[in-house]
Amino acid sequence: MTRLIVWRHGNTDWNAGSRVQGQTDVPLNDLGRRQAVDAAELLVRLQPAAIVASDLSRAFDTAAALAALTGLAISTDERLRERHFGEWQGLTMAEVAAGRPDEHARWTAGQDVIGGGVETLDDLGKRVCDALQDAARLAPPGGTVVVATHGAAARSGVGHLLGWQREQLRTLRALQNCHWVELTHDEARGWQMASYNVGVLAERPAPPAV
């Protein structure tokens, strides 16, 4: 059985300010770096065989906390980047709601955003799913791979991997910073979710996964 850990990055100043990050390369803040270290101390117990990360620094630096404990090198994959939010990137969610109300309403309803250059949910789910499948192939039989990525990317990629419909995916709450999803795979049952939103007790409510 292969185990895949899909790990959201630690906190950033843009998370704290409810500002849309998307594929903007925003670094971890002090809280995020502490979260990464605390989470790594739990994840190292799973004896990962490989670590893969988005090439955006907030995910890569989160993965680096685990790499420091395991001695493993980090492979990067740009397909693990966060959803591209186009013209929303850099705006607060309040600014999006006020200035782009139709787009914001569709996002809130879990629909694809029409306009603004926002990546579709299907495109997001497929690219992240493909990256997760390739990452899982790095594990030896019975091994574990840890993938450091982003909130919306993690949820859509996992849903695509499990074959969930969009309505079913919306029943999952956003991943908290530095929390993860545990997935397992075997030949008889395929991919299954073993646990969701696992991690060290959060210091604040989860910000939107953007």
Tab-separated table of C-alpha atoms in Angstrom:
chain	number	residue	atom	x	y	z
A	1	MET	CA	0.000	0.000	0.000
A	2	THR	CA	1.334	3.426	-0.988
A	3	ARG	CA	0.664	6.376	1.312
A	4	LEU	CA	0.491	9.926	-0.032
A	5	ILE	CA	0.455	12.940	2.289
A	6	VAL	CA	-0.872	16.134	0.648
A	7	TRP	CA	0.343	18.977	2.852
A	8	ARG	CA	-0.736	22.607	2.741
A	9	HIS	CA	1.983	25.231	3.295
A	10	GLY	CA	2.334	27.336	6.435
A	11	ASN	CA	0.856	30.759	7.095
A	12	THR	CA	1.806	33.874	5.130
A	13	ASP	CA	1.050	37.546	5.675
A	14	TRP	CA	-1.377	37.359	2.755
A	15	ASN	CA	-3.195	34.450	4.400
A	16	ALA	CA	-3.453	36.478	7.573
A	17	GLY	CA	-4.854	39.442	5.647
A	18	SER	CA	-7.304	37.374	3.534
A	19	ARG	CA	-5.442	38.508	0.415
A	20	VAL	CA	-5.635	36.323	-2.709
A	21	GLN	CA	-2.253	34.726	-3.359
A	22	GLY	CA	-2.897	32.371	-6.245
A	23	GLN	CA	0.429	31.904	-8.014
A	24	THR	CA	2.034	35.028	-6.541
A	25	ASP	CA	5.193	33.915	-4.743
A	26	VAL	CA	4.436	35.042	-1.181
A	27	PRO	CA	6.877	33.799	1.510
A	28	LEU	CA	6.066	32.185	4.826
A	29	ASN	CA	5.837	34.504	7.810
A	30	ASP	CA	7.194	33.717	11.289
A	31	LEU	CA	4.039	31.826	12.231
A	32	GLY	CA	4.198	29.821	9.006
A	33	ARG	CA	7.788	28.808	9.629
A	34	ARG	CA	6.903	27.651	13.154
A	35	GLN	CA	3.931	25.720	11.796
A	36	ALA	CA	6.170	23.984	9.250
A	37	VAL	CA	8.645	22.890	11.918
A	38	ASP	CA	5.886	21.634	14.229
A	39	ALA	CA	4.183	19.706	11.426
A	40	ALA	CA	7.483	18.248	10.209
A	41	GLU	CA	8.085	16.767	13.649
A	42	LEU	CA	4.896	14.743	13.196
A	43	LEU	CA	5.383	13.859	9.536
A	44	VAL	CA	8.927	12.567	10.032
A	45	ARG	CA	7.420	9.712	12.062
A	46	LEU	CA	5.819	8.432	8.847
A	47	GLN	CA	9.327	7.803	7.462
A	48	PRO	CA	8.738	9.402	4.060
A	49	ALA	CA	10.706	8.028	1.139
A	50	ALA	CA	10.341	11.175	-0.973
A	51	ILE	CA	9.291	14.818	-0.680
A	52	VAL	CA	7.787	16.780	-3.570
A	53	ALA	CA	6.776	20.449	-3.451
A	54	SER	CA	5.282	23.241	-5.472
A	55	ASP	CA	8.034	25.532	-6.693
A	56	LEU	CA	6.421	28.527	-4.963
A	57	SER	CA	8.506	29.449	-1.925
A	58	ARG	CA	5.770	29.107	0.704
A	59	ALA	CA	5.317	25.436	-0.220
A	60	PHE	CA	8.987	24.710	-0.873
A	61	ASP	CA	10.061	26.237	2.445
A	62	THR	CA	7.364	24.265	4.250
A	63	ALA	CA	8.762	21.081	2.700
A	64	ALA	CA	12.276	22.172	3.682
A	65	ALA	CA	11.366	21.801	7.361
A	66	LEU	CA	10.697	18.101	6.748
A	67	ALA	CA	13.714	17.695	4.485
A	68	ALA	CA	15.909	19.007	7.311
A	69	LEU	CA	14.717	16.163	9.563
A	70	THR	CA	14.871	13.382	6.963
A	71	GLY	CA	17.896	14.301	4.882
A	72	LEU	CA	15.797	13.886	1.731
A	73	ALA	CA	16.123	16.180	-1.258
A	74	ILE	CA	13.002	18.059	-2.377
A	75	SER	CA	11.723	17.539	-5.906
A	76	THR	CA	9.758	20.493	-7.280
A	77	ASP	CA	6.781	20.338	-9.631
A	78	GLU	CA	5.140	23.528	-10.913
A	79	ARG	CA	1.905	21.587	-11.482
A	80	LEU	CA	1.500	21.695	-7.691
A	81	ARG	CA	1.171	25.483	-7.714
A	82	GLU	CA	-1.929	27.117	-6.300
A	83	ARG	CA	-4.897	27.873	-8.524
A	84	HIS	CA	-4.175	30.816	-10.798
A	85	PHE	CA	-6.535	33.597	-9.726
A	86	GLY	CA	-5.715	36.014	-12.533
A	87	GLU	CA	-6.823	39.571	-11.804
A	88	TRP	CA	-7.841	38.653	-8.253
A	89	GLN	CA	-4.247	38.085	-7.177
A	90	GLY	CA	-3.090	40.722	-4.709
A	91	LEU	CA	-6.637	41.791	-3.803
A	92	THR	CA	-8.301	41.090	-0.492
A	93	MET	CA	-11.443	38.999	-0.645
A	94	ALA	CA	-13.410	42.057	0.477
A	95	GLU	CA	-12.024	43.952	-2.520
A	96	VAL	CA	-12.947	41.094	-4.857
A	97	ALA	CA	-16.492	40.983	-3.469
A	98	ALA	CA	-16.912	44.752	-3.807
A	99	GLY	CA	-15.263	45.234	-7.192
A	100	ARG	CA	-16.079	41.972	-8.948
A	101	PRO	CA	-19.358	40.869	-7.346
A	102	ASP	CA	-20.528	38.516	-10.132
A	103	GLU	CA	-17.221	36.683	-10.197
A	104	HIS	CA	-17.122	36.509	-6.394
A	105	ALA	CA	-20.658	35.108	-6.262
A	106	ARG	CA	-19.730	32.297	-8.661
A	107	TRP	CA	-16.598	31.488	-6.625
A	108	THR	CA	-18.619	31.418	-3.399
A	109	ALA	CA	-21.125	29.037	-5.026
A	110	GLY	CA	-18.333	26.681	-6.103
A	111	GLN	CA	-18.769	27.485	-9.787
A	112	ASP	CA	-16.146	28.409	-12.346
A	113	VAL	CA	-15.432	32.136	-12.398
A	114	ILE	CA	-16.366	33.780	-15.685
A	115	GLY	CA	-13.845	36.530	-16.406
A	116	GLY	CA	-10.810	37.772	-14.520
A	117	GLY	CA	-8.476	35.088	-15.836
A	118	VAL	CA	-9.250	32.674	-12.981
A	119	GLU	CA	-8.259	29.054	-13.691
A	120	THR	CA	-11.160	26.616	-14.005
A	121	LEU	CA	-11.690	24.016	-11.304
A	122	ASP	CA	-11.395	21.179	-13.819
A	123	ASP	CA	-8.051	22.453	-15.113
A	124	LEU	CA	-6.802	22.906	-11.564
A	125	GLY	CA	-7.932	19.465	-10.437
A	126	LYS	CA	-6.437	17.688	-13.444
A	127	ARG	CA	-2.997	19.287	-13.284
A	128	VAL	CA	-2.636	18.746	-9.536
A	129	CYS	CA	-3.983	15.182	-9.806
A	130	ASP	CA	-1.402	14.384	-12.491
A	131	ALA	CA	1.337	15.745	-10.232
A	132	LEU	CA	0.085	13.706	-7.258
A	133	GLN	CA	0.059	10.516	-9.302
A	134	ASP	CA	3.614	11.129	-10.493
A	135	ALA	CA	4.713	11.883	-6.926
A	136	ALA	CA	3.173	8.642	-5.660
A	137	ARG	CA	5.295	6.690	-8.138
A	138	LEU	CA	8.392	7.812	-6.228
A	139	ALA	CA	7.435	5.603	-3.285
A	140	PRO	CA	8.827	2.076	-2.963
A	141	PRO	CA	6.278	-0.668	-2.203
A	142	GLY	CA	4.598	0.247	1.068
A	143	GLY	CA	6.302	3.639	1.116
A	144	THR	CA	5.171	7.179	1.869
A	145	VAL	CA	5.529	10.343	-0.198
A	146	VAL	CA	4.875	13.829	1.202
A	147	VAL	CA	3.689	16.516	-1.216
A	148	ALA	CA	3.756	20.173	-0.122
A	149	THR	CA	1.244	22.271	-2.029
A	150	HIS	CA	-1.521	24.857	-1.513
A	151	GLY	CA	-5.066	24.918	-0.138
A	152	ALA	CA	-7.253	25.092	-3.236
A	153	ALA	CA	-4.760	23.001	-5.196
A	154	ALA	CA	-4.775	20.269	-2.551
A	155	ARG	CA	-8.544	20.043	-2.314
A	156	SER	CA	-9.155	20.032	-6.072
A	157	GLY	CA	-6.286	17.659	-6.801
A	158	VAL	CA	-7.382	15.178	-4.155
A	159	GLY	CA	-10.989	15.347	-5.350
A	160	HIS	CA	-9.937	14.698	-8.941
A	161	LEU	CA	-7.746	11.793	-7.830
A	162	LEU	CA	-10.672	10.208	-5.941
A	163	GLY	CA	-13.111	10.802	-8.796
A	164	TRP	CA	-15.388	13.009	-6.716
A	165	GLN	CA	-18.007	15.273	-8.229
A	166	ARG	CA	-17.699	19.000	-7.564
A	167	GLU	CA	-20.711	18.968	-5.219
A	168	GLN	CA	-19.112	16.262	-3.092
A	169	LEU	CA	-15.818	18.142	-2.967
A	170	ARG	CA	-17.594	21.204	-1.565
A	171	THR	CA	-18.470	19.224	1.564
A	172	LEU	CA	-14.783	19.409	2.599
A	173	ARG	CA	-13.723	22.424	4.622
A	174	ALA	CA	-10.614	24.322	3.553
A	175	LEU	CA	-7.349	22.811	4.742
A	176	GLN	CA	-5.806	24.779	7.576
A	177	ASN	CA	-2.260	26.029	7.147
A	178	CYS	CA	0.273	23.208	7.529
A	179	HIS	CA	-2.444	20.546	7.780
A	180	TRP	CA	-2.636	17.607	5.441
A	181	VAL	CA	-4.674	14.892	3.750
A	182	GLU	CA	-3.638	11.247	4.022
A	183	LEU	CA	-4.389	9.064	0.985
A	184	THR	CA	-3.635	5.389	0.440
A	185	HIS	CA	-3.511	3.293	-2.694
A	186	ASP	CA	-3.523	-0.417	-3.348
A	187	GLU	CA	-4.313	-2.474	-6.426
A	188	ALA	CA	-7.613	-3.830	-5.074
A	189	ARG	CA	-9.209	-0.575	-3.859
A	190	GLY	CA	-7.387	2.162	-5.718
A	191	TRP	CA	-7.133	5.551	-4.019
A	192	GLN	CA	-8.867	6.113	-0.675
A	193	MET	CA	-8.881	9.009	1.788
A	194	ALA	CA	-7.639	7.896	5.187
A	195	SER	CA	-7.813	11.281	6.964
A	196	TYR	CA	-8.348	14.973	6.251
A	197	ASN	CA	-7.190	18.262	7.840
A	198	VAL	CA	-4.688	16.539	10.124
A	199	GLY	CA	-2.005	18.485	11.930
A	200	VAL	CA	-0.922	20.396	14.993
A	201	LEU	CA	-3.728	22.287	16.734
A	202	ALA	CA	-4.303	25.470	14.741
A	203	GLU	CA	-3.461	28.828	16.297
A	204	ARG	CA	-6.269	30.584	14.396
A	205	PRO	CA	-9.191	29.659	12.112
A	206	ALA	CA	-8.231	28.525	8.644
A	207	PRO	CA	-8.050	31.368	6.134
A	208	PRO	CA	-9.604	30.882	2.682
A	209	ALA	CA	-7.586	28.439	0.577
A	210	VAL	CA	-6.495	30.907	-2.091
